[in-house]
Amino acid sequence: MPTPRETILVALHARLSALPATALRGEVLPERVSTEGVLILRDGEPGEPEVTLSPLAYHYQHRAEIEAVVQGAARDIDFDTLTASIGAAIAADRTLGGLCDWVEAEAPRPVDLPVEGAASLKAAVIPVVLHYSTADPLG
């Protein structure tokens, strides 16, 4: 049986997979970027939990990351559309079906990346904070 952490990350990946962009998890950037863009979910860091003792619970603010990448002549508009769709997908259910207490994305810091012999990429890492509790930090 998967841990709450893995279950939450799978649910977030499923939410991203519903978007038109290609959604990957823990993969390298593919050689070709689809016209809708590419999203790569990185597991990130759970950080140090706050602990309550009665009952014993570990409260995490897990920082996952979504790498968002677009390519093409209209990359500024495409990037804006892609990040807005990520925000809308998260806002539609901030608990991921009750798995989290709260999910919130932070603002991206986009950069333009030149590609030799092709259109430049526009990319950013979007931090996503997953608030959840578990009875065991390993379980």
Short mmCIF file of C-alpha atoms in Angstrom, two decimals:
data_model
loop_
_atom_site.label_atom_id
_atom_site.label_comp_id
_atom_site.label_asym_id
_atom_site.label_seq_id
_atom_site.Cartn_x
_atom_site.Cartn_y
_atom_site.Cartn_z
CA MET A 1 0.00 0.00 0.00
CA PRO A 2 1.49 3.37 -0.98
CA THR A 3 2.33 5.97 1.65
CA PRO A 4 0.22 9.14 1.99
CA ARG A 5 3.10 11.08 0.41
CA GLU A 6 3.13 8.85 -2.69
CA THR A 7 -0.66 8.83 -2.91
CA ILE A 8 -0.71 12.64 -2.86
CA LEU A 9 2.01 12.91 -5.52
CA VAL A 10 0.18 10.41 -7.74
CA ALA A 11 -3.04 12.44 -7.34
CA LEU A 12 -1.22 15.67 -8.23
CA HIS A 13 0.32 14.01 -11.30
CA ALA A 14 -3.14 12.77 -12.34
CA ARG A 15 -4.47 16.32 -12.01
CA LEU A 16 -1.63 17.60 -14.24
CA SER A 17 -2.20 14.75 -16.73
CA ALA A 18 -5.71 16.08 -17.38
CA LEU A 19 -4.17 19.23 -18.91
CA PRO A 20 -3.36 19.42 -22.65
CA ALA A 21 0.39 19.56 -21.96
CA THR A 22 2.43 16.36 -21.70
CA ALA A 23 2.70 15.53 -17.98
CA LEU A 24 5.64 13.45 -16.76
CA ARG A 25 6.84 12.54 -13.29
CA GLY A 26 10.51 12.45 -12.40
CA GLU A 27 11.60 12.23 -16.06
CA VAL A 28 14.20 14.16 -18.02
CA LEU A 29 13.06 16.81 -20.48
CA PRO A 30 12.22 15.07 -23.75
CA GLU A 31 14.08 16.04 -26.92
CA ARG A 32 10.85 17.33 -28.45
CA VAL A 33 8.48 19.67 -26.65
CA SER A 34 4.86 19.33 -27.79
CA THR A 35 3.04 22.45 -28.93
CA GLU A 36 0.99 22.40 -25.70
CA GLY A 37 4.13 22.21 -23.56
CA VAL A 38 5.65 19.75 -21.11
CA LEU A 39 5.13 19.47 -17.37
CA ILE A 40 7.51 17.45 -15.20
CA LEU A 41 6.46 16.80 -11.61
CA ARG A 42 9.41 16.47 -9.23
CA ASP A 43 8.78 14.85 -5.83
CA GLY A 44 10.60 17.64 -3.99
CA GLU A 45 11.29 17.80 -0.27
CA PRO A 46 8.88 17.01 2.56
CA GLY A 47 10.94 19.17 4.93
CA GLU A 48 10.92 18.95 8.71
CA PRO A 49 7.46 18.15 10.05
CA GLU A 50 5.73 19.73 12.98
CA VAL A 51 4.85 16.98 15.45
CA THR A 52 1.84 16.65 17.73
CA LEU A 53 1.89 13.96 20.39
CA SER A 54 -1.72 13.19 21.23
CA PRO A 55 -2.44 11.55 18.89
CA LEU A 56 0.99 11.27 17.31
CA ALA A 57 0.96 13.05 13.95
CA TYR A 58 3.56 14.52 11.63
CA HIS A 59 2.36 17.65 9.80
CA TYR A 60 4.25 18.33 6.57
CA GLN A 61 4.52 21.27 4.21
CA HIS A 62 5.96 19.21 1.38
CA ARG A 63 7.47 21.29 -1.46
CA ALA A 64 7.04 19.50 -4.76
CA GLU A 65 8.04 21.17 -8.03
CA ILE A 66 6.49 21.36 -11.47
CA GLU A 67 8.84 22.15 -14.32
CA ALA A 68 6.82 23.87 -17.04
CA VAL A 69 8.37 24.15 -20.52
CA VAL A 70 7.03 25.57 -23.80
CA GLN A 71 8.70 26.15 -27.14
CA GLY A 72 7.82 28.10 -30.25
CA ALA A 73 7.22 31.56 -31.64
CA ALA A 74 4.29 32.26 -29.29
CA ARG A 75 6.06 30.88 -26.23
CA ASP A 76 5.20 33.87 -23.99
CA ILE A 77 1.46 33.46 -24.54
CA ASP A 78 1.71 29.66 -24.47
CA PHE A 79 3.63 29.79 -21.18
CA ASP A 80 1.05 32.12 -19.65
CA THR A 81 -1.77 29.83 -20.79
CA LEU A 82 0.02 26.77 -19.42
CA THR A 83 0.71 28.29 -15.99
CA ALA A 84 -2.86 29.58 -15.75
CA SER A 85 -4.17 26.09 -16.52
CA ILE A 86 -1.96 24.63 -13.76
CA GLY A 87 -3.36 27.19 -11.33
CA ALA A 88 -6.93 26.41 -12.36
CA ALA A 89 -6.36 22.65 -12.02
CA ILE A 90 -5.01 23.08 -8.49
CA ALA A 91 -7.70 25.58 -7.47
CA ALA A 92 -10.44 23.20 -8.67
CA ASP A 93 -9.69 20.88 -5.73
CA ARG A 94 -7.18 22.17 -3.19
CA THR A 95 -7.40 18.97 -1.14
CA LEU A 96 -6.82 16.51 -4.02
CA GLY A 97 -9.97 14.64 -3.14
CA GLY A 98 -9.37 14.89 0.61
CA LEU A 99 -5.78 13.56 0.51
CA CYS A 100 -4.24 16.90 1.54
CA ASP A 101 -5.23 19.62 3.94
CA TRP A 102 -4.29 22.22 1.32
CA VAL A 103 -2.39 22.52 -1.98
CA GLU A 104 -1.02 25.81 -3.18
CA ALA A 105 1.26 26.75 -6.07
CA GLU A 106 3.74 29.60 -5.89
CA ALA A 107 4.53 32.03 -8.69
CA PRO A 108 6.93 30.82 -11.39
CA ARG A 109 10.18 32.56 -12.30
CA PRO A 110 10.37 32.02 -16.05
CA VAL A 111 13.59 32.00 -18.05
CA ASP A 112 14.21 31.87 -21.79
CA LEU A 113 16.60 29.10 -22.83
CA PRO A 114 18.21 29.30 -26.27
CA VAL A 115 18.30 26.10 -28.32
CA GLU A 116 20.81 25.82 -31.14
CA GLY A 117 19.00 25.41 -34.46
CA ALA A 118 15.49 25.61 -32.97
CA ALA A 119 13.06 27.99 -31.31
CA SER A 120 13.95 29.01 -27.77
CA LEU A 121 12.36 27.35 -24.76
CA LYS A 122 10.54 29.23 -22.04
CA ALA A 123 10.68 27.35 -18.76
CA ALA A 124 10.09 27.75 -15.06
CA VAL A 125 9.98 25.75 -11.88
CA ILE A 126 6.66 26.16 -10.10
CA PRO A 127 6.87 25.23 -6.41
CA VAL A 128 3.76 23.49 -5.09
CA VAL A 129 3.27 23.25 -1.32
CA LEU A 130 1.36 20.17 -0.17
CA HIS A 131 0.05 20.40 3.39
CA TYR A 132 -0.73 16.98 4.87
CA SER A 133 -0.45 14.92 8.04
CA THR A 134 0.58 11.34 8.62
CA ALA A 135 1.01 9.06 11.64
CA ASP A 136 4.44 7.83 10.49
CA PRO A 137 7.14 9.78 8.61
CA LEU A 138 8.06 6.63 6.65
CA GLY A 139 4.57 5.20 6.21
#
